[in-house]
PDB file of C-alpha atoms in Angstrom:
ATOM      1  CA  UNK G   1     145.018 117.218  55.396  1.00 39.00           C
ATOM      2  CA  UNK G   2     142.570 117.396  52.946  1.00 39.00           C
ATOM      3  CA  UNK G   3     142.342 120.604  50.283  1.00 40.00           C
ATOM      4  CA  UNK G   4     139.322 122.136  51.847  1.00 42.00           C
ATOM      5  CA  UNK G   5     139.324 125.795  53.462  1.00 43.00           C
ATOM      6  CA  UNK G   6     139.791 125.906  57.411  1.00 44.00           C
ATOM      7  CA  UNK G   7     135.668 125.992  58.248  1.00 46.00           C
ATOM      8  CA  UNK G   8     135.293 123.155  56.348  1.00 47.00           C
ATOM      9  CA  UNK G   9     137.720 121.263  58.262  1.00 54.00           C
ATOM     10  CA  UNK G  10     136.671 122.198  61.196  1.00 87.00           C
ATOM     11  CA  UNK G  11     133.476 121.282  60.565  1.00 90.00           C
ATOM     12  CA  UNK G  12     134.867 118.121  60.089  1.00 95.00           C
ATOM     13  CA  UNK G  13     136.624 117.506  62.732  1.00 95.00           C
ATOM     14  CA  UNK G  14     133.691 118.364  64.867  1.00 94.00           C
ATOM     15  CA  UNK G  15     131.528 115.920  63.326  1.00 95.00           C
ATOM     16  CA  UNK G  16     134.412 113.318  63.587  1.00 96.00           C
ATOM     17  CA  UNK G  17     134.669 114.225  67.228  1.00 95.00           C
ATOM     18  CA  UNK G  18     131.033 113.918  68.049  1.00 93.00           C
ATOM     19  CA  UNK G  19     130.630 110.212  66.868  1.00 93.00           C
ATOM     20  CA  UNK G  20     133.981 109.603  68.754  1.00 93.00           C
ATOM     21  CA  UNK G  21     132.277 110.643  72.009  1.00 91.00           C
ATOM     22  CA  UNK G  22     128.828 109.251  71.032  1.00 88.00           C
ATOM     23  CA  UNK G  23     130.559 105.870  70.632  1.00 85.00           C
ATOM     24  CA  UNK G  24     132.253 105.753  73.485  1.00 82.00           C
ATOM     25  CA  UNK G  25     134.745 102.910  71.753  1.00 84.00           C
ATOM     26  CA  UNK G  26     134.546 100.833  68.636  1.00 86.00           C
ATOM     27  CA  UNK G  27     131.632 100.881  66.624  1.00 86.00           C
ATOM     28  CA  UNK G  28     131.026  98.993  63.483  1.00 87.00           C
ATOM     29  CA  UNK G  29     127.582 100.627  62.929  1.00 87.00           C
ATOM     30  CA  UNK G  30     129.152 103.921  63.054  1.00 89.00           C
ATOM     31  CA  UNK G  31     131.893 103.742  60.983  1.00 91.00           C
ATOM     32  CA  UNK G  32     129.396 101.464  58.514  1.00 89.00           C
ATOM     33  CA  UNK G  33     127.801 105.285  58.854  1.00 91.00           C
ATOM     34  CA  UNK G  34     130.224 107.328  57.978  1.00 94.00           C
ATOM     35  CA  UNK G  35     131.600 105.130  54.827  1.00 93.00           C
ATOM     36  CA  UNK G  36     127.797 105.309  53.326  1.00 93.00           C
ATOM     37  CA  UNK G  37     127.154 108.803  53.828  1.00 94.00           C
ATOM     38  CA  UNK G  38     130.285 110.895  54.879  1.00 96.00           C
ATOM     39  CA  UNK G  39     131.034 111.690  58.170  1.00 96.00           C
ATOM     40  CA  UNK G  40     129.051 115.201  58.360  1.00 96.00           C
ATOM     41  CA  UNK G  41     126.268 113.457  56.759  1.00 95.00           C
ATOM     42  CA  UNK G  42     126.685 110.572  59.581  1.00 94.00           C
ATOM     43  CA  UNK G  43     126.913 112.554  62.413  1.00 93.00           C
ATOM     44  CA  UNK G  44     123.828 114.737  61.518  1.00 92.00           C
ATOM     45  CA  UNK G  45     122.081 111.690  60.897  1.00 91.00           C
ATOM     46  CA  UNK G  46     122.730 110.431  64.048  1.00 89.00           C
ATOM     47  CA  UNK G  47     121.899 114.199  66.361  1.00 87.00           C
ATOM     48  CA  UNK G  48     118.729 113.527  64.514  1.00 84.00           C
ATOM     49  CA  UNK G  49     117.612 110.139  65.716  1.00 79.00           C
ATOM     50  CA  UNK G  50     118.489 107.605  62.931  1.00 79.00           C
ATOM     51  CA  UNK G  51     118.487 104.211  64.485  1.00 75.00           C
ATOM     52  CA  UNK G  52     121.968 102.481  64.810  1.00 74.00           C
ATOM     53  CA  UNK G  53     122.280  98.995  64.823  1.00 70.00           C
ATOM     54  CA  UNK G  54     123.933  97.442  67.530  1.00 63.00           C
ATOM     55  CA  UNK G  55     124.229 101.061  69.361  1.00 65.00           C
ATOM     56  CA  UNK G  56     121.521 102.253  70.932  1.00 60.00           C
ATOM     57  CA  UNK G  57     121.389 105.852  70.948  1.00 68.00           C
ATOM     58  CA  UNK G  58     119.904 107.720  74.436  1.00 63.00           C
ATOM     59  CA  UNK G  59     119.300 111.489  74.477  1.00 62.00           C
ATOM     60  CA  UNK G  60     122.306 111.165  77.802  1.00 66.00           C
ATOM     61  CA  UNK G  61     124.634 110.120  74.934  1.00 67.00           C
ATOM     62  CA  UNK G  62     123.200 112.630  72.284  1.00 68.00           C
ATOM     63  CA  UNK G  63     123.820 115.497  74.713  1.00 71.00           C
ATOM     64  CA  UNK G  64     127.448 114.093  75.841  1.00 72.00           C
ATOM     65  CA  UNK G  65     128.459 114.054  71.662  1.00 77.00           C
ATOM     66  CA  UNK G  66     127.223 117.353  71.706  1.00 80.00           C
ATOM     67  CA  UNK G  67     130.089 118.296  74.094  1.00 86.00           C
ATOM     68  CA  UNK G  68     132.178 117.538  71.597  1.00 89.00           C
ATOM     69  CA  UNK G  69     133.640 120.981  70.549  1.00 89.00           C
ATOM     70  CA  UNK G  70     134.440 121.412  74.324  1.00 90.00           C
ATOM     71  CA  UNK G  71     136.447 118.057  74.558  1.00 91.00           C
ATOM     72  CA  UNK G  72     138.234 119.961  71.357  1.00 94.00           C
ATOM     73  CA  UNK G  73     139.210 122.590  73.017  1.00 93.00           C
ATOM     74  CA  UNK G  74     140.028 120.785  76.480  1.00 92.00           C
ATOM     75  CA  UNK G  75     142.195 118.721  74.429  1.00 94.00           C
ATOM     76  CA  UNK G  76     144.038 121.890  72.841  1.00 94.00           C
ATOM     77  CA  UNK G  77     144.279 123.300  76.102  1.00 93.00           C
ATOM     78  CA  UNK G  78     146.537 120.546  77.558  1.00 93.00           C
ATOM     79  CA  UNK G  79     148.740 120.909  74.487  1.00 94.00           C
ATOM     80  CA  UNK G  80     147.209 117.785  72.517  1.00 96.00           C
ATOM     81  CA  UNK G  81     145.429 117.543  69.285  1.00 96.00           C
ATOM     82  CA  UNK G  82     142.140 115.423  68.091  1.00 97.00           C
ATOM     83  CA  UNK G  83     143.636 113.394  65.071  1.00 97.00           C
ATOM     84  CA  UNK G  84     140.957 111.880  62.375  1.00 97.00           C
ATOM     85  CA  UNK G  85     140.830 109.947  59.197  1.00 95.00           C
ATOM     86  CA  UNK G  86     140.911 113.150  57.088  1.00 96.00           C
ATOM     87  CA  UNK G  87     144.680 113.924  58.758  1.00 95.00           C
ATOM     88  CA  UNK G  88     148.490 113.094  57.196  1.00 94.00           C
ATOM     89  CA  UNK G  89     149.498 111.486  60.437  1.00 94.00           C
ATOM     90  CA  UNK G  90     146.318 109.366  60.673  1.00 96.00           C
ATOM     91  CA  UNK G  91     147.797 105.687  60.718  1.00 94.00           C
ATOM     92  CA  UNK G  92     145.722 104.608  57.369  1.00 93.00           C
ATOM     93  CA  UNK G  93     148.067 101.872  56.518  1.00 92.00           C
ATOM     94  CA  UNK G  94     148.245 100.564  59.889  1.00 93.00           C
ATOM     95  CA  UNK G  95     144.752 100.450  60.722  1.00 93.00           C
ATOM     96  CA  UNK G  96     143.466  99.117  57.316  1.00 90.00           C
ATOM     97  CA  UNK G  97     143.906  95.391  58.863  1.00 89.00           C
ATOM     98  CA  UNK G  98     141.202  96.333  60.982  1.00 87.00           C
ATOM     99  CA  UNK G  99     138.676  96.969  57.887  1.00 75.00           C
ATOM    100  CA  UNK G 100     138.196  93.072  57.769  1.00 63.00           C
ATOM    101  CA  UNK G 101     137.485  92.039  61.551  1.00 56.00           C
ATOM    102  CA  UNK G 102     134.517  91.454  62.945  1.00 59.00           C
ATOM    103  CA  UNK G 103     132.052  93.140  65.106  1.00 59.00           C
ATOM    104  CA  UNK G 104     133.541  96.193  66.684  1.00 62.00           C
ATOM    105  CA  UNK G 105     136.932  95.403  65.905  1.00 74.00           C
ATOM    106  CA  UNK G 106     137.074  98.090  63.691  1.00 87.00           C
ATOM    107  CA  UNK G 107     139.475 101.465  63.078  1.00 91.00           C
ATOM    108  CA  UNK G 108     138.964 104.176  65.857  1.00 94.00           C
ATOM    109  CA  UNK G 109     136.882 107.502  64.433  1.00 94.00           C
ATOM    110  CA  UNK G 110     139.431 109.504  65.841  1.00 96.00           C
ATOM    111  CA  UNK G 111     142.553 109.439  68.533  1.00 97.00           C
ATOM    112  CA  UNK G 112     142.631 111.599  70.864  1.00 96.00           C
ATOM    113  CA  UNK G 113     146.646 112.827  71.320  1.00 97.00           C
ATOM    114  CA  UNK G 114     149.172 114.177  73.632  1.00 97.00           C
ATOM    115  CA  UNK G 115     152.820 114.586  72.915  1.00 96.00           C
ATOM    116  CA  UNK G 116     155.182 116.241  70.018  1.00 92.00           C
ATOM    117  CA  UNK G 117     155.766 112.397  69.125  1.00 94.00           C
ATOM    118  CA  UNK G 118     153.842 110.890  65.765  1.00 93.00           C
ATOM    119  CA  UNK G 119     151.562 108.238  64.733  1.00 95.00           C
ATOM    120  CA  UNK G 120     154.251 107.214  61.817  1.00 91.00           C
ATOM    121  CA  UNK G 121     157.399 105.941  62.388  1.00 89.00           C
ATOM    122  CA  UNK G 122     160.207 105.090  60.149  1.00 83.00           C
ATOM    123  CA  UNK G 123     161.418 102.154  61.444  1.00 89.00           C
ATOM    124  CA  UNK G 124     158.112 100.975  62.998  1.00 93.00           C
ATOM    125  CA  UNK G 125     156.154 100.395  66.077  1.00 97.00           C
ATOM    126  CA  UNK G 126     156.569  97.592  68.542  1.00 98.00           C
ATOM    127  CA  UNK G 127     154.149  96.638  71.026  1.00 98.00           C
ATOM    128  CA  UNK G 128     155.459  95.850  74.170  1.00 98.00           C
ATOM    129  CA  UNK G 129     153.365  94.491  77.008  1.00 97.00           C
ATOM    130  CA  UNK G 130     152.705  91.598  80.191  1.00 96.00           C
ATOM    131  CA  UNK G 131     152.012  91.316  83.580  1.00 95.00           C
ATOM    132  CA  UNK G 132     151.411  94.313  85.795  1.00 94.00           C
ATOM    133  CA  UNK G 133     152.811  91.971  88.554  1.00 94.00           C
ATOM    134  CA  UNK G 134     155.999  91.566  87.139  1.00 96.00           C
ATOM    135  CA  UNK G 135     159.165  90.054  88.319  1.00 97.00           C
ATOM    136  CA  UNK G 136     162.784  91.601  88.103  1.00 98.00           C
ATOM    137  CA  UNK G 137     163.643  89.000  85.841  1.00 98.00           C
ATOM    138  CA  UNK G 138     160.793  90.286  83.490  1.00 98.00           C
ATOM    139  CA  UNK G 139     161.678  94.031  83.909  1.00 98.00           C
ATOM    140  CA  UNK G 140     165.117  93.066  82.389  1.00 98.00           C
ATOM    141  CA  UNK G 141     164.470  91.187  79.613  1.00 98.00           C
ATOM    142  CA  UNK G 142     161.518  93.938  79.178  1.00 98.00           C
ATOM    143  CA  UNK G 143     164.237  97.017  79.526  1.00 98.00           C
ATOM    144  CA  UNK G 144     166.984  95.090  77.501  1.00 98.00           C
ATOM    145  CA  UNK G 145     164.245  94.545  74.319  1.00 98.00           C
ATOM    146  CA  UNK G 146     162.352  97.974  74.508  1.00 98.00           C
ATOM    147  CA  UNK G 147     165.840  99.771  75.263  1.00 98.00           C
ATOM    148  CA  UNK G 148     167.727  97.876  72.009  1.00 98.00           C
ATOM    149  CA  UNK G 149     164.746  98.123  69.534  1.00 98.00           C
ATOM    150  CA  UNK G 150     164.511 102.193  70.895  1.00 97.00           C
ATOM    151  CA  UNK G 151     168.354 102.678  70.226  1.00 97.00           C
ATOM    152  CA  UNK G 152     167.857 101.648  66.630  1.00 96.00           C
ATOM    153  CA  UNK G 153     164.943 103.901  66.052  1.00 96.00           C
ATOM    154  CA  UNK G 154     162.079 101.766  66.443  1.00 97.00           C
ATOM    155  CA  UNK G 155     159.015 102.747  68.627  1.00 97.00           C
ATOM    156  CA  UNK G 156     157.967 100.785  72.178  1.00 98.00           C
ATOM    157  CA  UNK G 157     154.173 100.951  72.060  1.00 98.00           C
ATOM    158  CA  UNK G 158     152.634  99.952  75.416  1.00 97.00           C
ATOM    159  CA  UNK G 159     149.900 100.597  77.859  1.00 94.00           C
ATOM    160  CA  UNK G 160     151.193 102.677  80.436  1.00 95.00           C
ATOM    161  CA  UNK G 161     150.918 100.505  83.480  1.00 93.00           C
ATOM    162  CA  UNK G 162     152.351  98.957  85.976  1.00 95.00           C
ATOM    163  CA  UNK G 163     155.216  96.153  85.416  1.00 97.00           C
ATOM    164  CA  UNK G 164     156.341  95.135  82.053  1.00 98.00           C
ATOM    165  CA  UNK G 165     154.843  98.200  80.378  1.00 97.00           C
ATOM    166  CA  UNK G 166     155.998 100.953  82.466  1.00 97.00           C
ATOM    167  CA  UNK G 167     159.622  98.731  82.131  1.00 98.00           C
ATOM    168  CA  UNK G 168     159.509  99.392  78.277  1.00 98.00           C
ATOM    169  CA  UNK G 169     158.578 102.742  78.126  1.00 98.00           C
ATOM    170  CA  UNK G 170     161.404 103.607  80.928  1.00 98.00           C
ATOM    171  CA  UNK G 171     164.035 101.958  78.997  1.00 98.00           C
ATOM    172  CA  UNK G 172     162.982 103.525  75.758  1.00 98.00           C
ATOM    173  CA  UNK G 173     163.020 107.060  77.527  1.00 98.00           C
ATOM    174  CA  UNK G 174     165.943 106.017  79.297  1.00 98.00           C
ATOM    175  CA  UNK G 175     168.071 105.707  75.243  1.00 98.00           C
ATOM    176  CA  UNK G 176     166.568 108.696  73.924  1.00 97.00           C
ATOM    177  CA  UNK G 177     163.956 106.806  72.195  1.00 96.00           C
ATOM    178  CA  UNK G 178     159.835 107.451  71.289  1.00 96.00           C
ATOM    179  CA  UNK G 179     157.251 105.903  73.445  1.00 98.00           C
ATOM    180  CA  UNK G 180     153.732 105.593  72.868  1.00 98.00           C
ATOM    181  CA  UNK G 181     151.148 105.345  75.996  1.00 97.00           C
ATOM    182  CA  UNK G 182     147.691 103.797  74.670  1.00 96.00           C
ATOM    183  CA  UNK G 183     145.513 104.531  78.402  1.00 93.00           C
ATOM    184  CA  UNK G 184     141.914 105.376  78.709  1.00 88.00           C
ATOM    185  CA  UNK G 185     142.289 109.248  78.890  1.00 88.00           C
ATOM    186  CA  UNK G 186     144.962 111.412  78.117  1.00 93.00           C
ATOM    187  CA  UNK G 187     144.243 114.142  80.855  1.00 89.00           C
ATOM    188  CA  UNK G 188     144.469 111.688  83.476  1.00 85.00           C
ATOM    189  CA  UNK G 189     147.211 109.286  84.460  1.00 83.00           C
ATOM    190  CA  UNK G 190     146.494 105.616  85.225  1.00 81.00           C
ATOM    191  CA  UNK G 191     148.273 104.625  87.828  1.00 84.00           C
ATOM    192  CA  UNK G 192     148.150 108.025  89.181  1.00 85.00           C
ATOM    193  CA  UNK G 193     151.247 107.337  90.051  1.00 90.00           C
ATOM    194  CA  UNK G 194     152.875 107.462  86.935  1.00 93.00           C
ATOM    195  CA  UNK G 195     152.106 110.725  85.550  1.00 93.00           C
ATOM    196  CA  UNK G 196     155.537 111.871  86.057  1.00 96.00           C
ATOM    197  CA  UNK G 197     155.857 109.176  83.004  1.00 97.00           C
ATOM    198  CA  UNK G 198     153.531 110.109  81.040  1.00 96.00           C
ATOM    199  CA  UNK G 199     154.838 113.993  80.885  1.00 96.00           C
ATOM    200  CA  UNK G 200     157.722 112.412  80.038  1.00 97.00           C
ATOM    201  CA  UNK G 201     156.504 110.032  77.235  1.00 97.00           C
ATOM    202  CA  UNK G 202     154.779 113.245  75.890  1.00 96.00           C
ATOM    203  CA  UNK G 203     157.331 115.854  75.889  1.00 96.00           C
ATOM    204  CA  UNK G 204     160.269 114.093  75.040  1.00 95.00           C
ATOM    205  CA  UNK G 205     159.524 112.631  71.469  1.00 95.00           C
ATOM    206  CA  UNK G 206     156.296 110.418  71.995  1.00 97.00           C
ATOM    207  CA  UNK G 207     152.458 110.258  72.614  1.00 97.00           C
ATOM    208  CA  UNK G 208     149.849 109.397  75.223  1.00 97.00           C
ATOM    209  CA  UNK G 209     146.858 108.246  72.880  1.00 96.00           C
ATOM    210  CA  UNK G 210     143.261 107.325  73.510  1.00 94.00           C
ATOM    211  CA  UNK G 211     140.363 106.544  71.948  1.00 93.00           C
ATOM    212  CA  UNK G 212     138.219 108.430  74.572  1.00 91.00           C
ATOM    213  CA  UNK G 213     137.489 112.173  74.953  1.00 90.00           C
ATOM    214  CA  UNK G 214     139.619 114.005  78.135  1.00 88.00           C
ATOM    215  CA  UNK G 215     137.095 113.360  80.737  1.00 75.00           C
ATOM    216  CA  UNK G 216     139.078 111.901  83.151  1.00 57.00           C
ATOM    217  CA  UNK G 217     137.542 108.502  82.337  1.00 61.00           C
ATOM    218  CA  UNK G 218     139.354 105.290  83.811  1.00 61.00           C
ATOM    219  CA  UNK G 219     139.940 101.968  82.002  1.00 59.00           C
ATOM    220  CA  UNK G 220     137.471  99.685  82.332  1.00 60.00           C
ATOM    221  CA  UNK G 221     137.655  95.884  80.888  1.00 60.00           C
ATOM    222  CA  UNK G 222     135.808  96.537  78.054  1.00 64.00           C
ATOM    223  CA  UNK G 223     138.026  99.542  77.462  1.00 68.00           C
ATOM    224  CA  UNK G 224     141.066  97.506  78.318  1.00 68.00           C
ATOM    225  CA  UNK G 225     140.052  95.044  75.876  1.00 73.00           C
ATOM    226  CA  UNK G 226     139.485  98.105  72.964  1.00 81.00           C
ATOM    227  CA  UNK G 227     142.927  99.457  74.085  1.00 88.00           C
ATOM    228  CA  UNK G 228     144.475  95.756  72.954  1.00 91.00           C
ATOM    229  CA  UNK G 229     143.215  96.247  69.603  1.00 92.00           C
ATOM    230  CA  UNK G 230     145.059  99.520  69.173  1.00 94.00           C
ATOM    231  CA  UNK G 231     148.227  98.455  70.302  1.00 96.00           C
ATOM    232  CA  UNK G 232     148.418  95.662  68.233  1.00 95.00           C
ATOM    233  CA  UNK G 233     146.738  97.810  65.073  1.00 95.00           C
ATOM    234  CA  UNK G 234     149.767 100.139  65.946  1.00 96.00           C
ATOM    235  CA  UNK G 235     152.341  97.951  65.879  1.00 97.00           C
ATOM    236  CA  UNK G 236     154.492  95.859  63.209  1.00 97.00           C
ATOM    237  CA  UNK G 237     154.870  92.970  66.135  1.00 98.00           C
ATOM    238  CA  UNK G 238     153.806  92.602  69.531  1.00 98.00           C
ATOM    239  CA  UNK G 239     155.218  91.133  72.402  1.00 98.00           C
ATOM    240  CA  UNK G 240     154.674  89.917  75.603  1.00 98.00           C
ATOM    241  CA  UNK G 241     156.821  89.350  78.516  1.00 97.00           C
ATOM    242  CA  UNK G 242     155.737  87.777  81.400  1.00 96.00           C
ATOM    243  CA  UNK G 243     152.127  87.204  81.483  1.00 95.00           C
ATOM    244  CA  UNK G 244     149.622  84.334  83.624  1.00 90.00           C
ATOM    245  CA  UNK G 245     147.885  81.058  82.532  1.00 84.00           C
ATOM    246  CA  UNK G 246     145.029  83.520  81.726  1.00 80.00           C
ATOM    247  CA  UNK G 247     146.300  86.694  80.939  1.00 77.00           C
ATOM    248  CA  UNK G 248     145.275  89.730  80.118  1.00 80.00           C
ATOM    249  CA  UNK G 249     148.600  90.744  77.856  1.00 88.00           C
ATOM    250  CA  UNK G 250     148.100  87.163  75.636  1.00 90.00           C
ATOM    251  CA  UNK G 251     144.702  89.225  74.474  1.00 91.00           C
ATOM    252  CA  UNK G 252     147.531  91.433  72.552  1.00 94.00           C
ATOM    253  CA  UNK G 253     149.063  88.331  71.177  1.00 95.00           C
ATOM    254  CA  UNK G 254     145.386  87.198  69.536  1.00 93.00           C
ATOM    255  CA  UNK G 255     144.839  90.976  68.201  1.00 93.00           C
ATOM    256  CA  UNK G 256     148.034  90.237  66.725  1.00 95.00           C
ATOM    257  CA  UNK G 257     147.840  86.903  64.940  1.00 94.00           C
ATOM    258  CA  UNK G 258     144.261  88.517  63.736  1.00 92.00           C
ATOM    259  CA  UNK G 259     145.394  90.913  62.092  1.00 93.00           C
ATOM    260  CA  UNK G 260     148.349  88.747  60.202  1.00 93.00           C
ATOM    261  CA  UNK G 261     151.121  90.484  62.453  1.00 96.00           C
ATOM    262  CA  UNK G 262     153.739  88.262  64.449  1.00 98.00           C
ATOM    263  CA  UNK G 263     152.520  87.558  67.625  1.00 98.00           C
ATOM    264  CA  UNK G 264     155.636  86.812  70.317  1.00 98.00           C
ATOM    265  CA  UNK G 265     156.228  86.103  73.905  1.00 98.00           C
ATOM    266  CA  UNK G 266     159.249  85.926  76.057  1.00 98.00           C
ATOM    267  CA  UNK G 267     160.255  82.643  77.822  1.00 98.00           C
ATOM    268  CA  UNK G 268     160.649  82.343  81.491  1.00 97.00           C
ATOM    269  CA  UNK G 269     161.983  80.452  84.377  1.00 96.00           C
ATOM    270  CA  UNK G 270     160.076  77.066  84.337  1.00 95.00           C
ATOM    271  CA  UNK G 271     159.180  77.371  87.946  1.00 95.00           C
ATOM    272  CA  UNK G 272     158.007  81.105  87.370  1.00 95.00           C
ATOM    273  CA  UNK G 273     153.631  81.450  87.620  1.00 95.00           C
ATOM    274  CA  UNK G 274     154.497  84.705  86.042  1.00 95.00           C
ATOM    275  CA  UNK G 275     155.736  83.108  82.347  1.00 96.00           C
ATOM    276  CA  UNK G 276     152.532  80.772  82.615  1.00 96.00           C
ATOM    277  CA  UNK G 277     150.809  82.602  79.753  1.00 95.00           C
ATOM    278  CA  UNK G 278     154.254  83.314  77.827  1.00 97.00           C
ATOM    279  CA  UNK G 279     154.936  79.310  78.029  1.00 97.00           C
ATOM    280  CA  UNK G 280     151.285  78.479  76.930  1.00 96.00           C
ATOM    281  CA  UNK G 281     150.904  80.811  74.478  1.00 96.00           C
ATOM    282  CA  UNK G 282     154.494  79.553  73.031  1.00 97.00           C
ATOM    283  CA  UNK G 283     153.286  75.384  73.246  1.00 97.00           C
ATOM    284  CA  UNK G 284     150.031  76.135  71.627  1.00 96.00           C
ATOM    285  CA  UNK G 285     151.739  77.622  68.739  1.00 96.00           C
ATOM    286  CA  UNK G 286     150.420  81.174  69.357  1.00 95.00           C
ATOM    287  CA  UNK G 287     153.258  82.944  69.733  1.00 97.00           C
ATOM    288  CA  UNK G 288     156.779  82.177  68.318  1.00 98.00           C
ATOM    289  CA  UNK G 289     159.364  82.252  71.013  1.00 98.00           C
ATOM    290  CA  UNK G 290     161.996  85.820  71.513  1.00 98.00           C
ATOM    291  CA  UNK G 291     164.824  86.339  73.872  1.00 98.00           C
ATOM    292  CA  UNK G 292     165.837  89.410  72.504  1.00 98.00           C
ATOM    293  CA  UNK G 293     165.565  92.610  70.437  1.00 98.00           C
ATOM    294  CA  UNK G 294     167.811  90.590  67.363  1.00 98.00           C
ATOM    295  CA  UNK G 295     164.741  87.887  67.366  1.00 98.00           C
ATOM    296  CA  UNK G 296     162.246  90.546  67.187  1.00 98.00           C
ATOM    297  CA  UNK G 297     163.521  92.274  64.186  1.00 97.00           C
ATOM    298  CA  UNK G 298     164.280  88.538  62.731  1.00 97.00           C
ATOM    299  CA  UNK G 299     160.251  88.209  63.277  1.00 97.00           C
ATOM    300  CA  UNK G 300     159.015  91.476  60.913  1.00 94.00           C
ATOM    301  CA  UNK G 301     162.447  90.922  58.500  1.00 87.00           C
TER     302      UNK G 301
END
């Protein structure tokens, strides 16, 4: 936290919350912005109708940034926190891979957080994902990875949904390990019907993070898409388990090669639709090939 009194910050924070909600995902002109003129210079700028390249600005979106303070204190409410550049538990290192992509693949202005878990971890992250439509075989190779790399202190990072990821984060609850939910809102659960998860993901050691304000918003593909970044940005490796000749989860696996981290994917049975992906992704040489939690560490050695 930065040596600056308590209005200060706050005043800070605010500003770094507005062009959150005013950006409503990744933004390359904004945080262009903020690096030129500060990020209370920025968001003033921007209340007062500078033009934005590549982000056209409507008064609608003006007057939803302006909410921002109230987003602040619905997040406090629930128990969460608004974490931003200027904080200790801001994931600099992590996210500094994103600094060279291109576009709007580009560090979040803020994270919007739920849980007593943290954005650091001593023994690392590991993302964690695949098909929604997953198989048994799949859930145990997914429980048997996330459950081992959990037991030895390491992180399962994952999206929250159905199939392989709510396997991981089960089995990493399951050991007494952290968790981390990336999802479109953390004041609403999606699937609904995994919000008994989520509580438990956020009060027993890890986080339910988004990019988005609490206001109830649902994922979207373009916010799916956004999520993937942040996953992979999160974590040392990621892996998939289980995914389709076009996949959504092998996204993950090219956020990971892009930003230089190992990208790996799970074999299955040869006469499985649901390891399409995993085998392509493998054959094409854009993954390397795991089986279990001893080849993942091998990968980040």
């Amino acid at each position: 936290m930065p040596s600056v009194d308590s209005a200060i910050f706050d005043s800070r924070r605010e500003a770094w919350a507005f062009l959150s909600v005013v950006s409503d995902g990744p933004s390359a002109a904004l945080v262009a912005l903020v690096e030129e003129l500060g990020v209370e210079e920025a968001a003033a700028a921007v209340r007062d109708g500078v033009s934005v390249e590549g982000l056209p600005l409507g008064s609608e979106d003006l007057r939803r940034g302006d909410r921002a303070a109230q987003f602040l204190e619905a997040t406090e409410h629930l128990g969460g926190r608004f974490v931003t550049p200027d904080d200790a538990e801001w994931p600099r290192e992590r996210f500094s891979a994103l600094a060279g992509a291109d576009g709007d693949d580009v560090s979040p202005l803020g994270l919007w957080v739920l849980g007593t878990g943290s954005l650091h971890s001593d023994r690392g992250m590991i993302a964690i994902a695949g098909s929604r439509a997953s198989t048994a075989y799949g859930e145990h190779v997914t429980s048997e990875i996330a459950g081992d790399l959990s037991a030895t202190g390491r992180t399962v990072v994952s999206t929250g949904s159905f199939g392989i990821a709510s396997a991981a984060h089960r089995a990493a609850l399951a050991v007494g390990g952290a968790t981390i939910a990336v999802t479109a809102s953390i004041d609403r659960a999606h699937p609904a019907a995994h919000e008994r998860m989520f509580r438990d993901i956020s009060e027993h050691g890890g986080l339910v993070v988004s990019e988005y304000p609490p206001t109830h918003s649902v994922p979207s593909r373009h916010r799916s898409l956004a999520l993937n970044r942040l996953i992979a940005a999160l974590s040392q490796a990621s892996v998939v388990v289980e995914t389709g000749w076009r996949g959504g989860s092998r996204d993950i696996l090219t956020w990971a090669s892009k930003l230089g981290r190992p990208a790996l994917a799970v074999p299955g049975p040869v006469t499985s639709a649901a390891s399409e992906g995993c085998h392509r992704a493998i054959r094409e040489g854009h993954a390397a090939l795991v089986t279990n939690s001893a080849d993942v560490v091998a990968a980040i050695a």
